[in-house]
Tab-separated table of C-alpha atoms in Angstrom:
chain	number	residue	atom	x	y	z
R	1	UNK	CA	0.000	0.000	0.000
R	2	UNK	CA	1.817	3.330	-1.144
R	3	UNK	CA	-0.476	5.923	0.888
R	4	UNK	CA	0.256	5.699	4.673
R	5	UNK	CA	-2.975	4.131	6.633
R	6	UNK	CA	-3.072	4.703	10.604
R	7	UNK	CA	-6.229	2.595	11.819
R	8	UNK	CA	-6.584	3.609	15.305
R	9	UNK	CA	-8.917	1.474	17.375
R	10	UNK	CA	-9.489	2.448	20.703
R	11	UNK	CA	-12.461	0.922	23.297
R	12	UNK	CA	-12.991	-0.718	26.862
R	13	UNK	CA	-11.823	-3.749	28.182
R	14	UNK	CA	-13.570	-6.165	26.313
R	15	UNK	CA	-14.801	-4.645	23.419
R	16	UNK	CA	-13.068	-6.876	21.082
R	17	UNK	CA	-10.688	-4.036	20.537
R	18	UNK	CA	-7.367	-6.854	19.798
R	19	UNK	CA	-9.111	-9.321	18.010
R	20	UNK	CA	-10.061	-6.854	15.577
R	21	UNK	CA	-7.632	-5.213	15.240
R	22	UNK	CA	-5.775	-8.431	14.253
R	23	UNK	CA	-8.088	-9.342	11.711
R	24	UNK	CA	-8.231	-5.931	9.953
R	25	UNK	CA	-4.027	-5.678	9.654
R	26	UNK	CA	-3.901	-9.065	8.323
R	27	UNK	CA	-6.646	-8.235	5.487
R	28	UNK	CA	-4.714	-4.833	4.510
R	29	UNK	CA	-1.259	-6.138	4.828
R	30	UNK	CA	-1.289	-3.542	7.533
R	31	UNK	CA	1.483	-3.883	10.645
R	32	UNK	CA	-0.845	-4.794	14.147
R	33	UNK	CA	0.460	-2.653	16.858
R	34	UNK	CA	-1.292	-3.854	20.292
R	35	UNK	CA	-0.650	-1.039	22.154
R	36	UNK	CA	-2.070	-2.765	25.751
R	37	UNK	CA	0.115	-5.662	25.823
R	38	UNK	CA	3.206	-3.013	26.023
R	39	UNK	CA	1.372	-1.874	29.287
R	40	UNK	CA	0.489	-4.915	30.326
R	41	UNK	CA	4.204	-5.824	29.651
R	42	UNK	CA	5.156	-3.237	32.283
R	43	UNK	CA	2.487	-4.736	34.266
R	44	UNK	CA	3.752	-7.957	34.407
R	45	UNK	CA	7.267	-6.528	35.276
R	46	UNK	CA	6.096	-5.111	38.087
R	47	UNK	CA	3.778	-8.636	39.139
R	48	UNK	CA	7.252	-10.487	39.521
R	49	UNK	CA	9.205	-7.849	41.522
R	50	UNK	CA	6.353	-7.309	43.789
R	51	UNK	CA	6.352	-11.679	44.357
R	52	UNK	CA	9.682	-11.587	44.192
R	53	UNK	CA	10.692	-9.096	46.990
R	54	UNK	CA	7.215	-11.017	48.972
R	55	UNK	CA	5.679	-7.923	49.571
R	56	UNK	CA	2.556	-10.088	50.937
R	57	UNK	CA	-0.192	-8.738	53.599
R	58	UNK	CA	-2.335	-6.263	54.900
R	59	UNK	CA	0.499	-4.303	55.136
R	60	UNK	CA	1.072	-3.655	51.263
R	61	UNK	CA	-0.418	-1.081	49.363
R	62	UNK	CA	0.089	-1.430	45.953
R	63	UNK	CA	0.047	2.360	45.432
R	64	UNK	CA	2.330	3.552	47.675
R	65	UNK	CA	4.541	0.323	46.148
R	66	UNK	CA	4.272	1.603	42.589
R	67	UNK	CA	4.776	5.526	43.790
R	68	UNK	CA	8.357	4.531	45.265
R	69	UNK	CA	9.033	1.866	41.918
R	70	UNK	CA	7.360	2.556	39.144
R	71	UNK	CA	10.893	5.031	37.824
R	72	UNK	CA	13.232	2.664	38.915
R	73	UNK	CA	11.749	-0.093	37.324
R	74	UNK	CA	10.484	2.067	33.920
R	75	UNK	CA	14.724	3.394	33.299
R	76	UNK	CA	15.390	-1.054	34.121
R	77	UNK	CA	13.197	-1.766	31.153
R	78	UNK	CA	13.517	-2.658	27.683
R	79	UNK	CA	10.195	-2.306	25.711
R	80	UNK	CA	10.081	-3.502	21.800
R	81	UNK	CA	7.657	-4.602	19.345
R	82	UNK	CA	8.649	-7.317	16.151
R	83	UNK	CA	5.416	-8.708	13.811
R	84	UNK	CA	3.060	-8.249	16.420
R	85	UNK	CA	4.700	-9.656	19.600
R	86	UNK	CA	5.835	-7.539	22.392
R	87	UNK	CA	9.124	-8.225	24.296
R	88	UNK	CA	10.292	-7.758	27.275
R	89	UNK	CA	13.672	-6.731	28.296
R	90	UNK	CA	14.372	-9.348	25.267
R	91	UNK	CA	11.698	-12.089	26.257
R	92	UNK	CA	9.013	-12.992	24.146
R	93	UNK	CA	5.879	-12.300	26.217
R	94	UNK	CA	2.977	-14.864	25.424
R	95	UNK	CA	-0.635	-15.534	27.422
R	96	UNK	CA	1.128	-15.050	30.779
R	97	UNK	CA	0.340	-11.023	30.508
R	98	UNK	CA	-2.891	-11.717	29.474
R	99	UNK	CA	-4.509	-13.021	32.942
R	100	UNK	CA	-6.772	-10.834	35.005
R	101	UNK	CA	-4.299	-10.195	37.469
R	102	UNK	CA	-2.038	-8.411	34.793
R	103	UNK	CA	-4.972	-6.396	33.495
R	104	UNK	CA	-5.820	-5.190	36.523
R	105	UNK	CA	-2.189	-3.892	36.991
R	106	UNK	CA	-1.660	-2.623	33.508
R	107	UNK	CA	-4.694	-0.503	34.247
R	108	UNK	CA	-3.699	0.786	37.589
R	109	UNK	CA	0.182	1.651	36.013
R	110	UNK	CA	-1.609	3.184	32.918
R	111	UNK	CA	-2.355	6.058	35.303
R	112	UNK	CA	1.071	7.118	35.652
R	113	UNK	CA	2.512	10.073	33.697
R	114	UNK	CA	6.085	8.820	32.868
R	115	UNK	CA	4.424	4.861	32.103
R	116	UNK	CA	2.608	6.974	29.674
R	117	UNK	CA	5.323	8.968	28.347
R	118	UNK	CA	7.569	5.935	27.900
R	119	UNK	CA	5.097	4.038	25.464
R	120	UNK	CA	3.363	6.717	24.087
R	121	UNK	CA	6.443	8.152	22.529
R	122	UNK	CA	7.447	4.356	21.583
R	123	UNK	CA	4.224	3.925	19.706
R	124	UNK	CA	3.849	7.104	18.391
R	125	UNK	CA	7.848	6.748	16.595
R	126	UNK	CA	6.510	3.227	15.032
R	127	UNK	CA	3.367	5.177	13.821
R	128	UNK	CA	5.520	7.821	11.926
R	129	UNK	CA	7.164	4.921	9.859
R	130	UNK	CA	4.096	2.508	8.790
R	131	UNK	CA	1.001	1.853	7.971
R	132	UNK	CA	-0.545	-0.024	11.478
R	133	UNK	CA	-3.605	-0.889	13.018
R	134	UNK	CA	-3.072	0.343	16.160
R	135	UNK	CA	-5.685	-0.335	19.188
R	136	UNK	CA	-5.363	0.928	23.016
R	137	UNK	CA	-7.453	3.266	24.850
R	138	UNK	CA	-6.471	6.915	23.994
R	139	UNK	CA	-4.762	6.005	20.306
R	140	UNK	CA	-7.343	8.798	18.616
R	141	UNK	CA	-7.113	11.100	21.112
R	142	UNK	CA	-3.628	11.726	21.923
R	143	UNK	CA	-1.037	8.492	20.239
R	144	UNK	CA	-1.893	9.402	16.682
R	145	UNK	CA	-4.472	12.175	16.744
R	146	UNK	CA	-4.257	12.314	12.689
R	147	UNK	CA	-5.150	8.948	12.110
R	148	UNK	CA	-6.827	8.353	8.927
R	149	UNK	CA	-9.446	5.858	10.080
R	150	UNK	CA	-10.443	6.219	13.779
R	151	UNK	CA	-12.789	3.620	15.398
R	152	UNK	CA	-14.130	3.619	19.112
R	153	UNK	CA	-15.661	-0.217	19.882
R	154	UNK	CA	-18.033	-0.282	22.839
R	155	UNK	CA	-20.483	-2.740	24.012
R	156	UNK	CA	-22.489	-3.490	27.332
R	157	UNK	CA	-20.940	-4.405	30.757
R	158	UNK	CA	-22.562	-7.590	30.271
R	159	UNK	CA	-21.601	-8.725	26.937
R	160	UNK	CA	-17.596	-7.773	27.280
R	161	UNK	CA	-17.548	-9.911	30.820
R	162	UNK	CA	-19.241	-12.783	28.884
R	163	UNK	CA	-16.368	-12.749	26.302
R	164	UNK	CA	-13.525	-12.171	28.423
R	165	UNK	CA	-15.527	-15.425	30.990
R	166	UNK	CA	-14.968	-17.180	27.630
R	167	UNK	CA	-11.650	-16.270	26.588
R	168	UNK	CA	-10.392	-17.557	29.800
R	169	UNK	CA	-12.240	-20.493	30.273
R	170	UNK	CA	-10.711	-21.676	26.660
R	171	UNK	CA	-7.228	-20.579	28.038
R	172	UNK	CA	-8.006	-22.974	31.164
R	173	UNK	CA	-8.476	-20.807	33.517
R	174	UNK	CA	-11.533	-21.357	36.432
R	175	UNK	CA	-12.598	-18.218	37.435
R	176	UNK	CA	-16.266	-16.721	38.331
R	177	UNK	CA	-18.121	-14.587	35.793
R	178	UNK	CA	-19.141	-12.374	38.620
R	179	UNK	CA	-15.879	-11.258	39.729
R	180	UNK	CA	-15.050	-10.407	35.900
R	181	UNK	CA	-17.882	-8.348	35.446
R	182	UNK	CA	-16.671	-6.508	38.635
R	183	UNK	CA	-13.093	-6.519	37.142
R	184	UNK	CA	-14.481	-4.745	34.037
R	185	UNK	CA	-16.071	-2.324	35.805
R	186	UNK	CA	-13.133	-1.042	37.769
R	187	UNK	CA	-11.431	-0.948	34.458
R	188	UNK	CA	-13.869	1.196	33.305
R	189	UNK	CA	-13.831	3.382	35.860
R	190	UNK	CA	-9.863	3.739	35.893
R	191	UNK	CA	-9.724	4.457	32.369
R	192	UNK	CA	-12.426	6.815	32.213
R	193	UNK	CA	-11.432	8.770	35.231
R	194	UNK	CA	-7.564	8.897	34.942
R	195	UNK	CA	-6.177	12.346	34.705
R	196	UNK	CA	-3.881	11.536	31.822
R	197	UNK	CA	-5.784	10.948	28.471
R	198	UNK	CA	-8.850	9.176	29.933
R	199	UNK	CA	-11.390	6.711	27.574
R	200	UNK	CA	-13.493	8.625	25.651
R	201	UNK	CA	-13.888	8.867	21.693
R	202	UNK	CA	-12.687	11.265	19.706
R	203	UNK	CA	-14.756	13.822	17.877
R	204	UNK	CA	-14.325	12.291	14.324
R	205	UNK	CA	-14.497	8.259	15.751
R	206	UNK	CA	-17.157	5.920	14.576
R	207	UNK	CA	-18.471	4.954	17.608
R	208	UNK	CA	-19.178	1.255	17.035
R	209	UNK	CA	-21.458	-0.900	19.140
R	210	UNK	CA	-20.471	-4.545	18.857
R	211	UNK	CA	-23.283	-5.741	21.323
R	212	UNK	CA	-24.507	-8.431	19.567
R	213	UNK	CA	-22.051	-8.359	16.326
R	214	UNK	CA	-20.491	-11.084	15.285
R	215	UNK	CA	-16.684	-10.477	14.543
R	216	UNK	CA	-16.820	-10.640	11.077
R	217	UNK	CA	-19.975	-7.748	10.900
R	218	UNK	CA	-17.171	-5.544	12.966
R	219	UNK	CA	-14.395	-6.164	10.374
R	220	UNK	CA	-16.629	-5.889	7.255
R	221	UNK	CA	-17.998	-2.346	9.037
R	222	UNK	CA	-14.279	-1.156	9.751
R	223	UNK	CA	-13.296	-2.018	6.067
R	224	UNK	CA	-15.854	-0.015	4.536
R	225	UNK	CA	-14.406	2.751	6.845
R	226	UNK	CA	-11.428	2.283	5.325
R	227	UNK	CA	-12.693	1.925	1.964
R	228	UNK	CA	-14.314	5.385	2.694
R	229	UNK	CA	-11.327	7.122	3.458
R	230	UNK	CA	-9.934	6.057	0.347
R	231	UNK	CA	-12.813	7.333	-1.970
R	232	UNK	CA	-12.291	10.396	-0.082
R	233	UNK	CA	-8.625	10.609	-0.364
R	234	UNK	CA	-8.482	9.544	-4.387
R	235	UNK	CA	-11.509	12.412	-4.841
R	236	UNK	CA	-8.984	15.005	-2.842
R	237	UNK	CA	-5.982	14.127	-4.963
């Protein structure tokens, strides 16, 4: 493809935000940037030296933990992205970052300016260079504000637990669909609440409901996006 496309995909927990994503790259030829796994990279980072140092108890609070660490450990960390994978500090990071433990974290860290800064400016430099589907919470609004195509996914409470219940239960994992509709929630409040470049859509998004979508409607819907923007594009030439 000759004229640089920036898909930016941004949505809740849940939303089907990765999946998509995924799908969409592979039938452009477009790179897949998954901008969460970077955080929940950190996230996971932070899991082990937290186990590691047994900082067990009522005693811990992971705030005032990540408020004396989170520098230290950010200027100890090596961040990079090949074909889709995300490494860390030269390790190839698989399912183990995707667990509900990490996403909880990766949220909570999200919240922090220089966590922010760190990837942000990563994601932004591979942005400058190809043509990517990129999909996080604030890639619209502040990673690549000129993106050509800009999608917001959303869907009920209800529906993203469901699929994330789902998800794990395939990945063998026995956990209760209550506490991961509670999970969600939090989420959603962190992200929408943070101080730094909270959830929300931007102006010119297509706010997309996938409540009841199968993947495939979401795909063929983001493709004629795309195929929009090019109509648009040729006619402005």
């Amino acid at each position: 493809m000759d004229t640089v496309l920036r898909i930016a995909i941004d949505g809740p927990s849940g939303s089907g935000k990765s999946t998509i994503a995924k799908i969409v790259a592979d039938k452009l030829g477009l790179e897949y940037i998954d901008t969460g796994s970077m955080y929940r990279a950190i996230a996971f980072k932070v899991s082990k030296k937290i186990k590691e140092q047994n900082f067990t108890g009522e005693n811990f609070h992971l705030d005032d933990f990540l408020n004396e660490n989170i520098s230290n450990i950010l200027d100890d960390t090596d961040i990079d992205f090949k074909e889709g994978n995300v490494y860390l500090d030269g390790q190839l990071l698989g399912n183990e970052i995707r667990v509900d433990e990490i996403s909880i974290l990766a949220s909570e860290i999200a919240q922090f300016e220089n966590v922010r800064k760190k990837l942000v400016d990563f994601q932004r430099e591979i942005a400058s260079k190809n043509s990517v589907v990129m999909d996080g919470r604030d890639i619209a609004t502040n990673v690549i504000k000129d993106a050509e195509v800009k999608i917001f996914l959303t869907a009920s409470v209800e529906e993203r637990a469901m699929r994330r219940y789902k998800q794990l239960l395939e990945q063998g994992q026995d956990l209760v669909y209550e506490e991961i509709y509670d999970d969600i929630k939090h989420r959603d409040i962190n992200d929408k609440t943070r101080k730094l470049n909270p959830l929300r859509p931007a102006k010119d998004s297509k706010i997309l409901d996938t409540t009841g979508l199968t993947i495939e409607e979401v795909v063929a819907i983001i493709e004629n996006e795309v195929k929009l923007w090019q109509k648009s594009n040729r006619l402005g030439q």
